[in-house]
mmCIF file of C-alpha atoms in Angstrom:
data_model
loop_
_atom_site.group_PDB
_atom_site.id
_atom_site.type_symbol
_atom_site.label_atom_id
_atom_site.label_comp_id
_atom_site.label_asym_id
_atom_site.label_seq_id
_atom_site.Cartn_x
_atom_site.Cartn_y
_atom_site.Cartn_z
ATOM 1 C CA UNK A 223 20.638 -25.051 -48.476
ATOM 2 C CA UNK A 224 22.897 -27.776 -46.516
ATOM 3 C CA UNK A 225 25.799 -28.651 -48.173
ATOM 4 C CA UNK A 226 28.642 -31.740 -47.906
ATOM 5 C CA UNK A 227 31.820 -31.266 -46.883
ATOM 6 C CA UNK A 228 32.997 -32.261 -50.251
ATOM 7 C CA UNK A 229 31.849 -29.041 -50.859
ATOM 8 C CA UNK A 230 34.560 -27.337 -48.858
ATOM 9 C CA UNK A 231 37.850 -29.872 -50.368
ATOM 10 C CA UNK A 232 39.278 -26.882 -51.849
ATOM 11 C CA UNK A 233 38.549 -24.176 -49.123
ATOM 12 C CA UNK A 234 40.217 -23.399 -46.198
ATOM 13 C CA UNK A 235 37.612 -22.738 -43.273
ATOM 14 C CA UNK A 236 37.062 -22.524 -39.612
ATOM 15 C CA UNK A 237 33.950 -24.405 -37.706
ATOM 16 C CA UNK A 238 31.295 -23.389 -35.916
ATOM 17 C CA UNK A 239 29.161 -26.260 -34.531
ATOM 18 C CA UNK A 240 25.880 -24.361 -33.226
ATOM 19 C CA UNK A 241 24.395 -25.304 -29.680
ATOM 20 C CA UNK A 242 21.209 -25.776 -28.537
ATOM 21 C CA UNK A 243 19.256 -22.869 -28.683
ATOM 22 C CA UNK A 244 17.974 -22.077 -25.220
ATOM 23 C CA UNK A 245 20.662 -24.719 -23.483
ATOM 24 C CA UNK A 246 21.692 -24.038 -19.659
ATOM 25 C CA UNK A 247 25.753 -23.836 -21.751
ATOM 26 C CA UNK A 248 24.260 -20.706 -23.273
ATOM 27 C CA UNK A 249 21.417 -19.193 -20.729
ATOM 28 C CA UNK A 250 24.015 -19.514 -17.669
ATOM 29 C CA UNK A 251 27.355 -20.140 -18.446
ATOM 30 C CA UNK A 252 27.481 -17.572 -22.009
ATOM 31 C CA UNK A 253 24.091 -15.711 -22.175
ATOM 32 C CA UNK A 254 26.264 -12.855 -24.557
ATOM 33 C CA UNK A 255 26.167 -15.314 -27.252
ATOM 34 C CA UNK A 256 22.708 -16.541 -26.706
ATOM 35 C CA UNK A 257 21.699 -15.229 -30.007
ATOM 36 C CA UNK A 258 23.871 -17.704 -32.194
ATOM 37 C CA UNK A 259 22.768 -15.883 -35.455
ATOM 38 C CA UNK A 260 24.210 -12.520 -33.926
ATOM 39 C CA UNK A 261 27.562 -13.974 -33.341
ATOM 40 C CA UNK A 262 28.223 -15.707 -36.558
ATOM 41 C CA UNK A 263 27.241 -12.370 -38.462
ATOM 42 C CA UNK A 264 30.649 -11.122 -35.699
ATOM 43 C CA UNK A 265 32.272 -13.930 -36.372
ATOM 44 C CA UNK A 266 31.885 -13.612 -40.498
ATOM 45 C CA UNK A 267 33.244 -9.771 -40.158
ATOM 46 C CA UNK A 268 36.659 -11.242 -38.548
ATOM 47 C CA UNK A 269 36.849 -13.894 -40.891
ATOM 48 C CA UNK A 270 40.605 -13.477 -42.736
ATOM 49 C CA UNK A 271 39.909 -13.010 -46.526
ATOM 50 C CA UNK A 272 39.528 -16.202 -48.777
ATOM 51 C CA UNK A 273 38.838 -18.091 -45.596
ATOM 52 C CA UNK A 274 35.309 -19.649 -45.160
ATOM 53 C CA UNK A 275 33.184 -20.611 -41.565
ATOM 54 C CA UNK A 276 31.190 -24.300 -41.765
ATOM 55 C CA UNK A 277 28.355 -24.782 -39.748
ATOM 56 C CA UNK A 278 26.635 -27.403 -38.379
ATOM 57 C CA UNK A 279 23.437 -27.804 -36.317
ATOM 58 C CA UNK A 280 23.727 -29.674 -32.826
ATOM 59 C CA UNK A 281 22.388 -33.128 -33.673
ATOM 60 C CA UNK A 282 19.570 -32.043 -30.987
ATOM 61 C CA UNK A 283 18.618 -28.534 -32.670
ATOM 62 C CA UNK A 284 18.303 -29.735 -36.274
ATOM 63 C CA UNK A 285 15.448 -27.735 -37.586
ATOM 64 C CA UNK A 286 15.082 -25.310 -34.063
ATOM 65 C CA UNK A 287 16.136 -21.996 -36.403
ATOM 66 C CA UNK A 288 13.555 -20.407 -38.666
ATOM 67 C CA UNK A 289 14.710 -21.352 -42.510
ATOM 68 C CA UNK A 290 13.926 -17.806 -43.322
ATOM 69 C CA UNK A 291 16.829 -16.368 -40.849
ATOM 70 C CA UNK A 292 19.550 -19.261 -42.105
ATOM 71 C CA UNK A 293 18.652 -18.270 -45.479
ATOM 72 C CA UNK A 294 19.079 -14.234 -45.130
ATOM 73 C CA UNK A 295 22.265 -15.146 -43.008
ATOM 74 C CA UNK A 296 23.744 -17.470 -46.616
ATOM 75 C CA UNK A 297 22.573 -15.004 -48.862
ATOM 76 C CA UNK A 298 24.586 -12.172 -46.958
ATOM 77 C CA UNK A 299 27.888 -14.034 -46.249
ATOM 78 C CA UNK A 300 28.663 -15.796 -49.190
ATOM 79 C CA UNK A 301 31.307 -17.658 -47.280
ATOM 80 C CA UNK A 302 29.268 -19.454 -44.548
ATOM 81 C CA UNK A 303 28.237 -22.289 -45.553
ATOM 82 C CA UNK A 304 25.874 -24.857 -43.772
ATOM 83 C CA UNK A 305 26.709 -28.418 -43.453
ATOM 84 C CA UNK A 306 24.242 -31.316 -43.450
ATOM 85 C CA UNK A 307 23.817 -32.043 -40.234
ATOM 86 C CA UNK A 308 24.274 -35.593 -40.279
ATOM 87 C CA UNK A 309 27.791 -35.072 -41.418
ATOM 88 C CA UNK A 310 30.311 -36.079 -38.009
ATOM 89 C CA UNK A 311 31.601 -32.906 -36.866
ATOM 90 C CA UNK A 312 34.733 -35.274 -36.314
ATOM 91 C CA UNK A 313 35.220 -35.108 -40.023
ATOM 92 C CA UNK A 314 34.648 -31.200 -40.255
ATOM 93 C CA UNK A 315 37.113 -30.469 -37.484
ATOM 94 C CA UNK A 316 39.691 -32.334 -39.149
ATOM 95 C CA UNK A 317 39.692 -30.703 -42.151
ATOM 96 C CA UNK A 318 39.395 -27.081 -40.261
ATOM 97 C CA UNK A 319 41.777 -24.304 -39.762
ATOM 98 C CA UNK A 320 40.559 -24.501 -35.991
ATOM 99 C CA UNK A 321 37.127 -24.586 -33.967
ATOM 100 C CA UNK A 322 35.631 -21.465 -33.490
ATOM 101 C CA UNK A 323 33.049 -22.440 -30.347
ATOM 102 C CA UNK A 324 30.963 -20.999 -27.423
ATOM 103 C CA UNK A 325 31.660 -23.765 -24.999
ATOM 104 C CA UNK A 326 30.331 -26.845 -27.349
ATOM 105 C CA UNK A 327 31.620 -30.015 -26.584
ATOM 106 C CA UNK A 328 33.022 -30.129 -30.113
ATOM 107 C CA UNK A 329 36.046 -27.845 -28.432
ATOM 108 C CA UNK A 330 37.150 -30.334 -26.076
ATOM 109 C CA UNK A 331 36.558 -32.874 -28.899
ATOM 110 C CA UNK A 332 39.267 -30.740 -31.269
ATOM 111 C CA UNK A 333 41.591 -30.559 -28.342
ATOM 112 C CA UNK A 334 42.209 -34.251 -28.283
ATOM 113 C CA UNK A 335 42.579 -34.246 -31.657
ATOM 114 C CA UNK A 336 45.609 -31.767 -31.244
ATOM 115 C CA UNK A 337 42.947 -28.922 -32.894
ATOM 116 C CA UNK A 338 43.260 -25.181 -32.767
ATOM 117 C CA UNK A 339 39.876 -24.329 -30.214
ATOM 118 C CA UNK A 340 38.731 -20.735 -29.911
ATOM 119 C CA UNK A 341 36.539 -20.109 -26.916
ATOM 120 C CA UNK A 342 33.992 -17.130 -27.020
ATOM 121 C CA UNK A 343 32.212 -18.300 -23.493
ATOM 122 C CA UNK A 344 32.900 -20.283 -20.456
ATOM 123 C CA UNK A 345 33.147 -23.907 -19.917
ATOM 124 C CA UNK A 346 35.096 -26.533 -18.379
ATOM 125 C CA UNK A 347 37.719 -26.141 -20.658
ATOM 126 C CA UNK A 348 38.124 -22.083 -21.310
ATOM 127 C CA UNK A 349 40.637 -21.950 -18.396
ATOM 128 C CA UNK A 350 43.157 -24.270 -19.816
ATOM 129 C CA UNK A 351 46.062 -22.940 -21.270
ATOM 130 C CA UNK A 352 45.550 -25.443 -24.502
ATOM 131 C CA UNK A 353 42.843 -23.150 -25.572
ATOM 132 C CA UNK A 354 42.697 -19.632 -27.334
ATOM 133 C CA UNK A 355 39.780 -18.048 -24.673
ATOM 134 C CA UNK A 356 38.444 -14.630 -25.908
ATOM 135 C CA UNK A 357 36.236 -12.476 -23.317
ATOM 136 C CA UNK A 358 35.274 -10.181 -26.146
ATOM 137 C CA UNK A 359 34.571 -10.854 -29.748
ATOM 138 C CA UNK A 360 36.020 -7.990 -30.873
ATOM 139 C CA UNK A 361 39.210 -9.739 -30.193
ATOM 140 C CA UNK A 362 38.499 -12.550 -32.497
ATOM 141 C CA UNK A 363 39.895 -10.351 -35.525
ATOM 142 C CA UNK A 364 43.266 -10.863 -34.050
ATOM 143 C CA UNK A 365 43.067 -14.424 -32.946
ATOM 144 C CA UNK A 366 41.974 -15.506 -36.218
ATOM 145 C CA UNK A 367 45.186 -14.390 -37.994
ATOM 146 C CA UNK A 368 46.859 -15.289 -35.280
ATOM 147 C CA UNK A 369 45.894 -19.015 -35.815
ATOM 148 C CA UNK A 370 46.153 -18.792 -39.369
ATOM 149 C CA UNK A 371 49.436 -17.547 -39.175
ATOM 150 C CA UNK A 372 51.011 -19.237 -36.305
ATOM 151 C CA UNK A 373 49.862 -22.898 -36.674
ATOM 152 C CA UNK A 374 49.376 -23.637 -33.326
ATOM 153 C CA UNK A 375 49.556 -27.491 -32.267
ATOM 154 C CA UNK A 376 48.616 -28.639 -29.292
ATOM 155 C CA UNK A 377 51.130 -31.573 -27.827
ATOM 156 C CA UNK A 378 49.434 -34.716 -26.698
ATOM 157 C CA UNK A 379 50.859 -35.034 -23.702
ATOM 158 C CA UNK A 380 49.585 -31.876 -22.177
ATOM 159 C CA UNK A 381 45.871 -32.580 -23.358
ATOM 160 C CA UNK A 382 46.234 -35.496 -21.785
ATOM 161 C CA UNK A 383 47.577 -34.144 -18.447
ATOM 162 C CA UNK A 384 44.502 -31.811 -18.795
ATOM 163 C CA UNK A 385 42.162 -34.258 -19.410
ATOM 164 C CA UNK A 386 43.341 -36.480 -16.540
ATOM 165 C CA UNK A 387 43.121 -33.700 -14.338
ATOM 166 C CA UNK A 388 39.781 -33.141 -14.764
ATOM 167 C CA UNK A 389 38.672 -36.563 -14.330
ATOM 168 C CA UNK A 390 40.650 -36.996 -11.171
ATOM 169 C CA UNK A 391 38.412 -33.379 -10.034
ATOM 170 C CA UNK A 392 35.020 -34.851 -11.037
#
């Protein structure tokens, strides 16, 4: 049930890249969103129409969700669609409306590629003004046209002022 990205040329989408189930990002920092299976089926209902969400397993979960559940969860919203995992998320964020992400790594990732990120949980980069944070889902709905409408670009220089600023604090 994996599919390439060639599979979403003509689509426009937003990405979720999943964590690892059970990670200290999601048991301490985001336990809400523990159950990534839960939020997708919130983040689906938000979706804008005609607009699809890619996923991709974390190179270190590949295989860690029952096949039943990803199944059921494809067969109910016909527009998620499941990437092969050995696809680089590099290449899936490109292509992407914007990043749709707990904390993931992939979020800081998108922002120095000048991405749209939308943060559901904390991390070290939900406080920065470069990001759309949400503390509830139910404000995704919102966000999501909001992004789709507005186009928002982050500038260069200020992700690298962030960026800076957190190596100089580490």
């Amino acid at each position: 049930y994996y599919c390439e990205l060639k599979d979403l040329q003509n689509s426009k989408y937003f990405f979720f890249p999943f964590h690892v189930p059970l990670d200290y990002a999601l048991t301490i920092r985001s336990p809400k969103y523990l159950d990534q299976i839960q939020t997708i089926y919130k983040i689906v209902k938000y979706l804008p129409t005609n607009y699809k969400l890619a996923l991709k397993e974390h190179p270190a979960g590949i295989g860690a969700y029952n096949k039943k559940t990803i199944k059921n969860l494809l067969e109910k919203c016909k527009n998620v669609k499941l990437l092969n995992p050995n696809i680089n998320s590099h290449l899936v964020s490109e292509n992407s409306e914007a990043i749709i992400t707990i904390n993931s790594k992939v979020g800081a990732e998108a922002l120095v590629s000048s991405k749209t990120v939308i943060s559901l949980g904390d991390s070290f980069y939900s406080n920065s003004s470069l990001i759309n944070y949400i503390d509830d889902i139910v404000e995704l709905k919102n966000m999501l046209h909001e992004v789709v409408f507005k186009k928002q670009i982050n500038e260069k220089g200020n992700v690298k002022i962030f960026f800076q600023n957190l190596w100089d604090s580490t």
